[in-house]
PDB file of C-alpha atoms in Angstrom:
ATOM      1  CA  MET A   9     106.444 184.988 124.175  1.00 51.00           C
ATOM      2  CA  THR A  10     109.202 184.917 126.709  1.00 54.00           C
ATOM      3  CA  SER A  11     111.994 182.429 126.430  1.00 57.00           C
ATOM      4  CA  ARG A  12     113.038 180.688 129.583  1.00 61.00           C
ATOM      5  CA  LYS A  13     116.604 179.673 130.031  1.00 65.00           C
ATOM      6  CA  THR A  14     116.744 175.959 130.685  1.00 70.00           C
ATOM      7  CA  THR A  15     119.431 174.627 132.958  1.00 79.00           C
ATOM      8  CA  GLN A  16     121.901 172.461 131.130  1.00 88.00           C
ATOM      9  CA  THR A  17     122.603 169.253 133.035  1.00 90.00           C
ATOM     10  CA  MET A  18     124.879 166.291 132.510  1.00 93.00           C
ATOM     11  CA  LYS A  19     125.209 162.785 133.796  1.00 94.00           C
ATOM     12  CA  PRO A  20     127.598 162.257 136.699  1.00 95.00           C
ATOM     13  CA  ALA A  21     129.929 160.255 134.411  1.00 95.00           C
ATOM     14  CA  THR A  22     130.280 163.237 132.086  1.00 95.00           C
ATOM     15  CA  ALA A  23     130.899 165.616 134.983  1.00 95.00           C
ATOM     16  CA  ALA A  24     133.502 163.252 136.489  1.00 95.00           C
ATOM     17  CA  LYS A  25     135.279 163.076 133.145  1.00 94.00           C
ATOM     18  CA  LYS A  26     135.332 166.871 132.876  1.00 94.00           C
ATOM     19  CA  LEU A  27     136.676 167.084 136.446  1.00 94.00           C
ATOM     20  CA  GLY A  28     139.333 164.431 135.728  1.00 93.00           C
ATOM     21  CA  VAL A  29     138.247 162.085 138.512  1.00 96.00           C
ATOM     22  CA  TYR A  30     137.208 158.436 138.711  1.00 96.00           C
ATOM     23  CA  LEU A  31     133.405 158.326 138.983  1.00 95.00           C
ATOM     24  CA  GLU A  32     133.274 155.293 141.286  1.00 95.00           C
ATOM     25  CA  ALA A  33     135.415 157.127 143.863  1.00 95.00           C
ATOM     26  CA  THR A  34     133.126 160.174 144.039  1.00 95.00           C
ATOM     27  CA  PRO A  35     130.563 160.585 146.851  1.00 95.00           C
ATOM     28  CA  ALA A  36     127.229 158.794 146.401  1.00 94.00           C
ATOM     29  CA  GLU A  37     125.280 162.063 146.150  1.00 93.00           C
ATOM     30  CA  PHE A  38     127.454 163.056 143.178  1.00 94.00           C
ATOM     31  CA  ARG A  39     127.062 159.674 141.419  1.00 94.00           C
ATOM     32  CA  GLU A  40     123.312 159.433 141.957  1.00 93.00           C
ATOM     33  CA  GLY A  41     122.206 162.853 140.749  1.00 89.00           C
ATOM     34  CA  VAL A  42     122.632 165.081 137.752  1.00 92.00           C
ATOM     35  CA  VAL A  43     125.114 167.937 137.585  1.00 93.00           C
ATOM     36  CA  SER A  44     124.187 171.309 136.188  1.00 93.00           C
ATOM     37  CA  ARG A  45     126.636 173.428 134.234  1.00 93.00           C
ATOM     38  CA  ASP A  46     126.620 175.926 137.124  1.00 93.00           C
ATOM     39  CA  GLU A  47     127.385 173.168 139.644  1.00 94.00           C
ATOM     40  CA  LEU A  48     130.253 171.915 137.479  1.00 94.00           C
ATOM     41  CA  ASN A  49     131.665 175.434 137.197  1.00 94.00           C
ATOM     42  CA  ALA A  50     131.404 175.825 140.981  1.00 95.00           C
ATOM     43  CA  LEU A  51     133.205 172.501 141.535  1.00 95.00           C
ATOM     44  CA  GLN A  52     135.991 173.590 139.183  1.00 94.00           C
ATOM     45  CA  ALA A  53     136.295 177.081 140.694  1.00 95.00           C
ATOM     46  CA  ASP A  54     136.137 176.038 144.350  1.00 94.00           C
ATOM     47  CA  PRO A  55     136.684 172.274 144.679  1.00 94.00           C
ATOM     48  CA  PRO A  56     135.319 170.674 147.859  1.00 95.00           C
ATOM     49  CA  GLU A  57     137.633 168.549 150.004  1.00 95.00           C
ATOM     50  CA  TRP A  58     136.548 165.262 148.386  1.00 96.00           C
ATOM     51  CA  LEU A  59     137.486 166.593 144.952  1.00 96.00           C
ATOM     52  CA  TRP A  60     140.863 167.878 146.150  1.00 95.00           C
ATOM     53  CA  GLU A  61     141.526 164.503 147.748  1.00 95.00           C
ATOM     54  CA  LEU A  62     140.607 162.551 144.592  1.00 95.00           C
ATOM     55  CA  ARG A  63     142.751 164.783 142.391  1.00 94.00           C
ATOM     56  CA  ARG A  64     145.675 164.533 144.820  1.00 94.00           C
ATOM     57  CA  ASN A  65     145.595 160.824 145.730  1.00 95.00           C
ATOM     58  CA  GLY A  66     143.215 159.082 143.333  1.00 94.00           C
ATOM     59  CA  PRO A  67     142.146 156.590 142.336  1.00 96.00           C
ATOM     60  CA  HIS A  68     142.649 158.234 138.974  1.00 96.00           C
ATOM     61  CA  PRO A  69     140.822 157.347 135.717  1.00 95.00           C
ATOM     62  CA  ARG A  70     142.870 155.859 132.874  1.00 94.00           C
ATOM     63  CA  PRO A  71     143.381 159.130 130.945  1.00 93.00           C
ATOM     64  CA  VAL A  72     144.887 160.728 134.065  1.00 94.00           C
ATOM     65  CA  VAL A  73     147.013 157.655 134.820  1.00 96.00           C
ATOM     66  CA  ALA A  74     148.283 157.616 131.225  1.00 95.00           C
ATOM     67  CA  ALA A  75     149.151 161.324 131.361  1.00 94.00           C
ATOM     68  CA  LYS A  76     150.954 160.988 134.700  1.00 95.00           C
ATOM     69  CA  LEU A  77     152.986 158.061 133.349  1.00 95.00           C
ATOM     70  CA  GLY A  78     153.654 159.722 129.982  1.00 94.00           C
ATOM     71  CA  VAL A  79     152.058 156.961 127.912  1.00 95.00           C
ATOM     72  CA  SER A  80     148.895 156.487 125.865  1.00 94.00           C
ATOM     73  CA  ILE A  81     145.756 154.808 127.159  1.00 94.00           C
ATOM     74  CA  SER A  82     146.491 151.974 124.711  1.00 94.00           C
ATOM     75  CA  GLY A  83     149.976 151.745 126.181  1.00 94.00           C
ATOM     76  CA  LEU A  84     148.452 151.280 129.622  1.00 95.00           C
ATOM     77  CA  ALA A  85     146.373 148.397 128.309  1.00 94.00           C
ATOM     78  CA  ARG A  86     149.405 146.817 126.640  1.00 94.00           C
ATOM     79  CA  GLY A  87     151.184 147.117 129.981  1.00 94.00           C
ATOM     80  CA  GLY A  88     148.337 145.304 131.712  1.00 94.00           C
ATOM     81  CA  ILE A  89     146.984 148.379 133.531  1.00 94.00           C
ATOM     82  CA  THR A  90     143.213 148.290 133.172  1.00 92.00           C
ATOM     83  CA  GLU A  91     142.096 149.537 136.581  1.00 94.00           C
ATOM     84  CA  PRO A  92     142.304 153.031 138.072  1.00 95.00           C
ATOM     85  CA  LEU A  93     145.490 153.672 140.041  1.00 96.00           C
ATOM     86  CA  THR A  94     146.240 155.824 143.063  1.00 97.00           C
ATOM     87  CA  THR A  95     148.959 158.458 143.045  1.00 97.00           C
ATOM     88  CA  GLU A  96     151.018 156.141 145.269  1.00 97.00           C
ATOM     89  CA  GLN A  97     150.726 153.292 142.735  1.00 97.00           C
ATOM     90  CA  ILE A  98     151.656 155.635 139.877  1.00 97.00           C
ATOM     91  CA  ASP A  99     154.706 156.889 141.797  1.00 97.00           C
ATOM     92  CA  ALA A 100     155.737 153.279 142.491  1.00 97.00           C
ATOM     93  CA  LEU A 101     155.544 152.452 138.774  1.00 96.00           C
ATOM     94  CA  LYS A 102     157.632 155.518 137.940  1.00 96.00           C
ATOM     95  CA  ALA A 103     160.251 154.444 140.477  1.00 97.00           C
ATOM     96  CA  GLU A 104     160.195 150.800 139.370  1.00 96.00           C
ATOM     97  CA  GLN A 105     160.422 151.614 135.631  1.00 95.00           C
ATOM     98  CA  PRO A 106     159.058 148.259 134.386  1.00 96.00           C
ATOM     99  CA  GLU A 107     160.067 147.293 130.854  1.00 96.00           C
ATOM    100  CA  TRP A 108     156.600 147.963 129.417  1.00 96.00           C
ATOM    101  CA  LEU A 109     156.616 151.520 130.824  1.00 96.00           C
ATOM    102  CA  VAL A 110     160.029 152.321 129.339  1.00 95.00           C
ATOM    103  CA  ARG A 111     158.904 150.908 125.979  1.00 95.00           C
ATOM    104  CA  GLU A 112     155.562 152.773 125.974  1.00 95.00           C
ATOM    105  CA  ARG A 113     157.209 156.063 126.951  1.00 95.00           C
ATOM    106  CA  ALA A 114     159.592 155.643 124.006  1.00 95.00           C
ATOM    107  CA  VAL A 115     156.653 154.953 121.688  1.00 93.00           C
ATOM    108  CA  GLN A 116     154.849 158.023 123.022  1.00 92.00           C
ATOM    109  CA  ALA A 117     157.957 160.172 122.490  1.00 92.00           C
ATOM    110  CA  GLU A 118     158.168 158.977 118.870  1.00 92.00           C
ATOM    111  CA  VAL A 119     154.489 159.781 118.337  1.00 90.00           C
ATOM    112  CA  ARG A 120     155.010 163.312 119.698  1.00 88.00           C
ATOM    113  CA  GLN A 121     158.080 163.839 117.506  1.00 91.00           C
ATOM    114  CA  GLU A 122     156.219 162.676 114.414  1.00 91.00           C
ATOM    115  CA  ALA A 123     153.252 164.904 115.232  1.00 88.00           C
ATOM    116  CA  ALA A 124     155.579 167.889 115.665  1.00 89.00           C
ATOM    117  CA  ARG A 125     157.333 167.061 112.393  1.00 89.00           C
ATOM    118  CA  LEU A 126     154.026 166.864 110.523  1.00 87.00           C
ATOM    119  CA  LYS A 127     152.840 170.097 112.097  1.00 85.00           C
ATOM    120  CA  GLY A 128     156.054 171.749 110.918  1.00 84.00           C
ATOM    121  CA  GLN A 129     155.458 170.470 107.362  1.00 81.00           C
ATOM    122  CA  ASP A 130     151.957 171.963 107.393  1.00 72.00           C
ATOM    123  CA  ARG A 131     153.431 175.387 108.084  1.00 71.00           C
ATOM    124  CA  GLY A 132     156.215 175.050 105.537  1.00 60.00           C
TER     125      GLY A 132
END
């Protein structure tokens, strides 16, 4: 018996998540097919222009928006941000510093401090 190596594939939504891009903004051929592990690795190693453009300008998925703003995904929701944002919109929010963003950044900083404190206790 010989074992054949089967190609591992994933849904476009999974691949988009791994690439850190908003699925609905990807080209139709990406959204409508399946992505093999090799194709994903190739996209990560040598991103095509559409991928560079999405990563640079968006629209960005919520996890990326949250990271760029320094808040949690829940903090985005509390701030009323439920849709993907472009880099330009994110930069505008950073410049504007709305009250919810200042508050959520403070909450996130406290969460990080507490996590670091607990990690330090684990070592001690």
